[in-house]
XYZ file of C-alpha atoms in Angstrom:
499
model
C -43.057 -136.940 -2.283
C -45.097 -140.101 -0.496
C -43.545 -139.791 3.120
C -40.901 -142.415 3.535
C -42.067 -146.157 5.088
C -40.586 -146.152 8.333
C -43.008 -149.113 9.426
C -39.865 -151.881 9.275
C -37.013 -149.833 9.947
C -34.521 -152.965 8.322
C -36.466 -152.102 5.566
C -35.484 -148.567 5.175
C -31.660 -147.527 5.582
C -30.636 -144.928 7.022
C -27.663 -143.190 4.823
C -24.487 -142.020 7.254
C -23.371 -138.635 6.668
C -21.032 -138.230 3.388
C -17.674 -137.471 4.048
C -17.831 -134.503 0.388
C -20.730 -134.679 -2.265
C -19.088 -136.525 -4.552
C -19.200 -139.720 -2.428
C -22.979 -138.217 -2.152
C -23.439 -138.823 -5.577
C -22.577 -141.731 -5.980
C -24.227 -143.029 -3.327
C -27.393 -141.035 -4.450
C -26.731 -142.827 -7.610
C -26.515 -146.015 -6.649
C -29.923 -146.022 -4.272
C -31.681 -144.298 -6.691
C -34.068 -146.300 -6.918
C -35.130 -146.509 -3.026
C -34.198 -142.655 -2.398
C -38.484 -143.204 -1.888
C -37.618 -145.568 0.799
C -34.545 -144.050 1.972
C -34.328 -141.153 5.254
C -31.684 -138.061 4.374
C -30.083 -135.660 6.740
C -31.574 -132.367 5.923
C -28.403 -131.038 5.592
C -27.053 -133.977 3.540
C -30.467 -133.569 1.136
C -29.415 -129.571 0.803
C -26.480 -130.413 -0.134
C -27.347 -131.980 -3.016
C -29.698 -128.837 -4.218
C -27.533 -126.884 -3.515
C -24.994 -129.001 -5.693
C -27.778 -129.285 -8.157
C -27.733 -125.357 -8.349
C -23.985 -124.960 -8.793
C -23.902 -127.013 -11.787
C -26.977 -126.367 -13.131
C -26.193 -122.407 -12.572
C -22.699 -121.800 -12.697
C -22.679 -119.008 -14.990
C -23.865 -115.237 -14.410
C -26.721 -113.619 -15.898
C -28.237 -110.399 -16.092
C -31.565 -109.538 -14.080
C -34.207 -107.046 -13.403
C -35.477 -106.516 -10.361
C -36.675 -103.384 -8.015
C -35.222 -103.129 -4.412
C -37.366 -103.370 -2.285
C -34.676 -103.420 0.624
C -31.346 -102.696 1.966
C -29.061 -103.542 4.691
C -25.240 -103.515 5.556
C -22.967 -104.634 7.852
C -19.271 -105.412 7.954
C -19.001 -103.448 4.554
C -21.156 -105.766 3.161
C -24.590 -104.806 1.740
C -27.951 -107.230 1.909
C -30.792 -106.359 -0.687
C -34.397 -107.856 -0.616
C -35.299 -108.035 -4.627
C -38.929 -108.390 -6.314
C -40.052 -108.437 -9.044
C -43.567 -106.907 -9.419
C -47.053 -107.663 -12.812
C -48.364 -104.113 -13.466
C -50.839 -104.175 -10.545
C -48.033 -103.467 -8.027
C -47.859 -106.924 -7.049
C -45.110 -109.256 -5.646
C -44.489 -111.984 -8.421
C -40.736 -113.108 -7.515
C -38.273 -112.371 -5.096
C -35.311 -113.709 -3.012
C -32.513 -111.938 -0.707
C -29.221 -111.332 -2.648
C -25.647 -110.211 -1.109
C -22.965 -108.181 -2.284
C -19.741 -108.852 -0.689
C -17.756 -105.623 0.957
C -14.415 -106.783 -1.404
C -16.665 -106.099 -4.943
C -18.785 -103.623 -3.173
C -17.116 -100.231 -2.858
C -16.423 -100.232 -7.291
C -19.881 -101.757 -7.608
C -21.129 -98.715 -5.862
C -19.010 -95.577 -6.578
C -19.401 -96.329 -10.243
C -23.324 -96.353 -9.607
C -23.299 -93.512 -7.831
C -20.767 -91.741 -10.173
C -22.794 -91.979 -12.951
C -26.362 -92.074 -11.845
C -25.603 -88.931 -9.466
C -27.760 -90.489 -6.764
C -26.545 -93.625 -4.046
C -27.925 -96.581 -4.211
C -31.567 -96.960 -2.221
C -34.707 -98.893 -1.935
C -37.691 -98.588 -4.559
C -35.094 -98.688 -7.141
C -34.828 -100.727 -10.449
C -32.085 -101.864 -10.889
C -30.906 -104.423 -14.229
C -28.611 -106.701 -11.923
C -25.403 -108.855 -12.763
C -25.306 -112.294 -10.652
C -24.687 -116.166 -9.985
C -27.370 -118.458 -7.886
C -25.852 -119.330 -4.709
C -27.345 -121.940 -2.145
C -26.466 -122.842 1.294
C -27.796 -125.407 3.481
C -28.266 -122.967 6.669
C -29.113 -119.716 4.806
C -31.171 -120.643 1.530
C -30.963 -119.759 -1.573
C -29.902 -116.627 -2.466
C -27.992 -114.073 -5.800
C -25.013 -112.843 -5.722
C -24.223 -109.736 -6.876
C -21.068 -109.415 -9.440
C -22.369 -105.498 -10.873
C -25.000 -103.187 -11.541
C -25.610 -101.436 -14.564
C -26.288 -97.924 -13.670
C -27.337 -96.525 -17.337
C -30.638 -99.099 -16.725
C -31.302 -97.225 -14.011
C -31.564 -93.568 -15.750
C -33.349 -94.904 -18.023
C -35.976 -96.318 -15.444
C -35.579 -92.923 -13.860
C -36.320 -91.104 -17.094
C -39.089 -93.319 -17.743
C -41.088 -93.691 -15.055
C -40.839 -89.550 -14.591
C -41.785 -89.567 -18.981
C -44.653 -91.959 -17.532
C -45.546 -89.319 -14.271
C -45.778 -86.810 -17.308
C -47.900 -88.357 -19.568
C -50.500 -89.189 -16.914
C -50.696 -85.775 -14.864
C -51.047 -84.551 -18.961
C -53.518 -86.895 -19.256
C -55.482 -85.935 -15.855
C -55.833 -82.309 -16.739
C -53.134 -81.222 -13.914
C -50.055 -80.539 -16.053
C -51.028 -76.469 -16.181
C -53.455 -75.719 -14.206
C -51.503 -74.350 -11.590
C -49.891 -72.418 -14.010
C -53.700 -71.224 -15.393
C -54.746 -69.255 -12.010
C -53.721 -65.747 -12.148
C -50.427 -63.829 -10.537
C -51.288 -62.996 -7.391
C -51.707 -58.942 -7.238
C -50.449 -58.186 -3.905
C -48.629 -60.376 -1.859
C -49.435 -59.698 1.812
C -49.281 -63.948 2.969
C -46.553 -66.557 1.705
C -47.029 -69.817 3.257
C -42.466 -71.269 2.422
C -42.125 -75.260 2.821
C -38.635 -76.322 3.292
C -36.538 -78.441 5.127
C -35.373 -77.344 8.598
C -32.667 -75.243 9.546
C -31.606 -75.559 5.143
C -28.671 -73.560 3.770
C -32.057 -72.616 1.302
C -34.317 -72.022 3.590
C -30.649 -69.485 5.503
C -30.180 -67.814 2.634
C -34.007 -67.409 2.135
C -35.233 -66.607 4.719
C -32.538 -63.579 5.129
C -33.698 -60.898 2.557
C -37.769 -62.567 3.634
C -37.361 -61.400 7.256
C -35.565 -57.886 6.378
C -39.273 -57.514 3.806
C -41.267 -59.012 6.226
C -39.916 -56.335 8.619
C -41.273 -53.133 6.280
C -44.864 -54.698 7.257
C -45.410 -55.392 3.418
C -45.066 -59.154 3.230
C -46.076 -61.963 6.132
C -44.436 -65.111 5.499
C -45.700 -68.755 7.310
C -42.906 -71.562 7.490
C -43.162 -75.445 7.900
C -41.155 -77.455 7.918
C -40.525 -80.876 6.256
C -38.170 -84.016 4.330
C -36.334 -83.391 1.344
C -34.930 -86.499 0.727
C -35.583 -90.495 0.912
C -38.728 -92.195 0.547
C -40.516 -90.721 3.119
C -40.057 -87.133 1.390
C -42.763 -87.090 -0.717
C -45.399 -88.079 2.251
C -43.722 -85.469 4.714
C -44.010 -82.110 2.008
C -47.422 -83.665 1.518
C -48.661 -83.683 5.174
C -47.340 -80.250 5.290
C -48.973 -78.540 2.911
C -52.006 -79.498 3.988
C -51.772 -78.764 7.183
C -49.631 -75.299 6.621
C -53.493 -74.567 4.596
C -55.345 -75.445 7.308
C -54.152 -74.331 10.147
C -53.988 -70.742 7.516
C -57.153 -70.753 6.871
C -58.407 -71.220 10.978
C -56.365 -68.403 11.990
C -57.288 -65.880 8.843
C -60.534 -67.655 7.240
C -58.844 -66.687 3.432
C -56.594 -68.622 2.046
C -52.610 -67.421 1.273
C -51.474 -65.383 -1.710
C -48.449 -67.718 -2.541
C -47.008 -71.065 -1.943
C -43.770 -71.426 -1.630
C -42.072 -74.920 -1.589
C -37.776 -74.445 -1.933
C -34.511 -76.790 -0.913
C -31.159 -75.411 -0.805
C -28.900 -77.215 -3.689
C -26.912 -80.873 -2.408
C -26.866 -84.223 -4.334
C -28.259 -84.658 -7.953
C -29.861 -88.090 -6.523
C -31.306 -86.015 -3.925
C -34.175 -84.407 -6.489
C -35.737 -88.653 -7.181
C -37.191 -88.317 -3.826
C -38.883 -85.464 -5.268
C -40.547 -87.234 -8.428
C -43.647 -88.249 -7.039
C -46.722 -88.653 -8.641
C -49.063 -87.939 -5.491
C -46.922 -85.270 -4.325
C -47.060 -83.331 -7.894
C -50.644 -83.894 -8.246
C -51.388 -81.645 -4.833
C -49.478 -78.980 -5.692
C -51.095 -79.011 -9.553
C -54.557 -78.556 -7.620
C -53.746 -75.535 -5.192
C -55.738 -73.018 -5.010
C -53.022 -70.635 -4.932
C -49.422 -69.736 -6.516
C -47.366 -72.459 -5.779
C -43.667 -70.861 -6.570
C -40.805 -73.772 -6.752
C -36.852 -72.951 -5.623
C -34.983 -76.218 -6.563
C -32.024 -75.853 -5.582
C -30.617 -77.144 -8.947
C -30.125 -75.615 -12.089
C -29.518 -78.059 -14.928
C -32.133 -81.088 -13.999
C -35.819 -80.460 -13.682
C -38.232 -82.260 -10.838
C -41.405 -83.112 -11.439
C -42.339 -80.284 -9.045
C -40.885 -77.575 -11.790
C -43.162 -78.752 -14.511
C -47.227 -78.615 -12.187
C -45.825 -74.976 -10.252
C -46.744 -71.829 -11.343
C -43.374 -70.395 -11.664
C -40.179 -72.490 -11.318
C -37.014 -70.511 -9.927
C -33.734 -72.339 -10.121
C -32.773 -71.137 -6.946
C -34.317 -69.952 -2.650
C -32.880 -66.657 -3.158
C -34.597 -66.480 -6.535
C -37.710 -66.890 -4.693
C -37.920 -63.928 -2.277
C -36.175 -62.107 -5.174
C -39.388 -62.331 -7.088
C -41.694 -61.727 -4.396
C -39.264 -58.757 -3.561
C -39.738 -58.031 -7.156
C -43.578 -57.665 -7.537
C -43.675 -55.506 -4.349
C -41.655 -53.334 -5.324
C -43.477 -52.839 -9.309
C -46.370 -52.948 -7.150
C -46.170 -49.463 -5.142
C -44.108 -48.669 -8.172
C -47.685 -48.946 -9.839
C -49.229 -46.917 -6.729
C -46.992 -44.174 -6.903
C -47.625 -43.532 -10.570
C -50.902 -43.590 -9.628
C -51.152 -41.573 -7.758
C -49.163 -38.799 -9.748
C -51.773 -39.524 -12.408
C -54.995 -39.410 -9.912
C -52.981 -36.184 -8.620
C -53.092 -34.363 -12.444
C -56.152 -35.816 -13.277
C -57.569 -34.091 -9.853
C -55.670 -31.372 -10.495
C -56.737 -30.904 -14.608
C -60.260 -31.197 -13.174
C -60.063 -28.101 -11.061
C -58.755 -26.177 -13.850
C -60.922 -27.129 -16.662
C -63.699 -26.714 -13.569
C -62.506 -23.005 -12.077
C -62.752 -22.480 -16.440
C -65.819 -23.365 -16.491
C -67.220 -21.296 -13.469
C -65.705 -18.214 -14.421
C -67.516 -18.901 -18.070
C -70.459 -19.539 -16.717
C -70.599 -16.900 -14.666
C -69.572 -14.305 -17.165
C -72.088 -16.111 -19.046
C -75.241 -15.739 -16.775
C -74.423 -11.928 -16.085
C -74.213 -11.047 -19.337
C -77.249 -12.796 -20.576
C -78.354 -11.016 -16.988
C -77.755 -7.401 -18.778
C -78.991 -8.635 -21.704
C -82.113 -9.743 -20.603
C -82.262 -6.355 -17.995
C -81.931 -3.972 -20.709
C -84.499 -5.805 -23.394
C -87.178 -5.636 -20.734
C -86.272 -2.368 -19.709
C -86.896 -1.225 -23.846
C -89.889 -3.216 -24.223
C -91.099 -1.180 -21.315
C -90.375 2.120 -22.213
C -91.636 1.298 -25.652
C -95.047 -0.047 -23.898
C -94.477 2.963 -21.737
C -94.459 5.538 -25.399
C -97.110 3.536 -26.561
C -99.751 4.457 -23.812
C -99.321 7.884 -23.767
C -99.621 8.148 -27.320
C -102.817 5.761 -27.011
C -103.877 8.478 -24.600
C -103.369 11.439 -25.570
C -105.468 9.955 -28.907
C -108.010 9.126 -26.980
C -108.201 12.865 -25.346
C -107.810 14.130 -29.010
C -110.663 11.980 -30.006
C -112.753 13.349 -26.393
C -112.050 16.866 -27.565
C -114.101 16.402 -31.039
C -116.542 14.490 -29.628
C -120.002 16.273 -28.280
C -120.614 17.617 -25.270
C -122.428 14.706 -24.179
C -120.108 12.574 -24.555
C -116.974 13.870 -22.647
C -117.172 12.471 -19.471
C -117.713 9.232 -20.888
C -114.159 9.596 -22.997
C -112.950 11.681 -20.230
C -113.862 8.021 -17.456
C -112.837 5.683 -19.979
C -109.155 7.161 -20.584
C -108.417 7.117 -17.199
C -109.976 3.385 -16.688
C -107.629 2.825 -19.745
C -105.325 5.070 -18.195
C -105.111 3.146 -14.806
C -105.448 -0.387 -16.577
C -101.779 0.214 -18.364
C -100.235 1.740 -15.539
C -101.366 -1.025 -13.228
C -99.849 -3.940 -16.269
C -97.454 -1.701 -16.998
C -95.716 -2.224 -12.831
C -97.000 -5.931 -12.834
C -95.435 -6.679 -15.948
C -91.866 -4.722 -14.390
C -92.474 -6.475 -11.496
C -92.633 -10.069 -13.205
C -89.889 -9.034 -14.737
C -87.684 -8.103 -11.386
C -88.408 -11.381 -9.848
C -87.437 -12.970 -12.789
C -84.074 -11.733 -13.165
C -83.230 -11.783 -9.262
C -84.660 -15.238 -9.554
C -81.478 -15.960 -12.364
C -79.263 -13.580 -10.392
C -79.581 -16.746 -7.067
C -79.470 -19.671 -8.951
C -76.534 -18.367 -10.677
C -75.055 -17.300 -7.122
C -75.749 -20.345 -5.892
C -74.171 -22.563 -8.684
C -70.946 -19.971 -8.650
C -71.303 -21.216 -4.923
C -70.849 -24.704 -5.942
C -68.524 -24.729 -8.515
C -66.507 -23.004 -5.484
C -67.028 -25.753 -3.010
C -65.981 -28.673 -5.717
C -62.499 -26.759 -6.065
C -61.659 -25.383 -2.817
C -62.552 -29.570 -1.959
C -60.188 -29.896 -4.539
C -57.444 -27.680 -3.626
C -53.598 -29.282 -2.654
C -53.660 -29.045 0.980
C -57.051 -30.736 1.744
C -55.532 -33.547 -0.534
C -52.702 -33.630 1.523
C -54.139 -34.125 5.055
C -56.060 -37.213 3.420
C -52.316 -38.836 4.061
C -50.585 -38.618 0.252
C -47.687 -37.050 0.781
C -45.557 -34.777 -2.469
C -41.883 -35.297 -2.968
C -40.351 -31.300 -4.378
C -36.294 -30.919 -4.478
C -34.067 -28.936 -2.592
C -35.691 -25.558 -3.636
C -38.716 -26.796 -3.189
C -40.006 -25.830 -6.458
C -39.977 -28.120 -8.072
C -42.530 -31.439 -7.575
C -40.834 -34.731 -8.386
C -43.125 -37.076 -10.252
C -41.183 -39.541 -11.980
C -38.344 -41.737 -10.525
C -35.906 -40.102 -13.756
C -35.419 -36.932 -11.613
C -34.304 -38.476 -8.578
C -30.477 -40.021 -8.252
C -28.293 -41.291 -4.880
C -27.407 -39.337 -3.088
C -30.090 -35.603 -4.323
C -31.685 -34.239 -1.614
C -35.296 -33.853 -1.647
C -38.570 -32.974 0.670
C -41.290 -34.986 1.839
C -44.248 -32.446 2.017
C -47.220 -33.393 4.525
C -50.195 -33.011 5.224
C -48.648 -30.784 8.102
C -45.345 -29.795 7.293
C -42.471 -31.125 5.198
C -39.597 -33.732 5.940
C -36.208 -33.026 4.224
C -34.902 -36.850 2.957
C -31.552 -38.101 1.115
C -32.127 -40.626 -1.558
C -29.933 -43.808 -1.578
C -31.310 -45.860 -4.032
C -33.350 -45.429 -7.382
C -34.248 -48.150 -8.795
C -36.409 -47.599 -12.452
C -38.876 -50.234 -14.159
């Protein structure tokens, strides 16, 4: 619009304030051809704008918008509304007002239907009428809010989040991690001084007092727009502090929150938080205080529970099962060791008997061979003597000398042969004795008294006659004996859990 020509004041007519809009409209109509050279008061001009808006937008319409900010004063609610494009850029914005005489009805209806209070960052469907004020400018007067649209938008956002996590391979990433074998260190992220944390900590303290598990607590806010950022920061800080202290990762990350308004759960449906939980290098157990509704953390966590109490119950159950398995393996090892001892003892006895039998048989055979050889020599000598006697006197001396020489050689051979036999027999006996002593040492190494000295214990009944190896042999108020390396103790069964 061109600026009015004020070089000649006489030609520029200054309108006096109009008494009402009708008068102003008549005056403007009369001077429509001369408006370019007419100087209007700002209030008159804005009143004309207000008149145009009221006549043009005198009906109510439904408008979709995002709540960028929300405040209240004196029972009135003041909105900052906006529309964003696909890139998140604001393409339109204005103010909105929900007046006190309608606010209670509209807001209570919204909360009953959605289970959550009206808050910023929600996309809502508003029934509005346009309004313009000369002092406060343009705004929308909110007549009603359709809660079903907001519920649908939240569901759509949830589905989009699940699709995105699935497409990026994050939805089931943490679930692919193996369950921890032993749960020694647990990081716990929870609202500070919350009731759910108190229930969890009561059981966790009893478990920690046994030294079986250690819990490291970090707090964060779990409701409000800043909740996802605080939870992410708590997870990262907790992991870093633990690694700086122990130079390793914890066994488990637990995120818990007690019961509360259903609408508070919507703050936990955050993509960045879900992605961080999914990418954790350790299993994440989630216990949010709700039963029917799910949050995105339930989708990406390794294991999801209804309440914090069920999380600590699962940890206790896991450790109890581990102890039971250890005791079972201990009993199995003990039985296997006893079987090996029995087998070794039987083998030792059998081998010793075989060695003794073989030695006696060899000695008997060698004795027979020696006697036979001696008899053969004697017979040969006698034959040679007879032959020598029949020979002529001239050869008598040679025959006798030859006979004596042969007798000497045979005797030497016989003695050497007997000596060799005795040496071989003695070596076999010594080796058999060494094998027997070695097997005896193996048997002694696995005797029950030595196993007890290594830190194992043994349970017997009240009379000490029966060894107890199964939980099926135990019952409440039963008296048992715990056999240790340096004595035994008398105990009474309080409770028995069979796996």
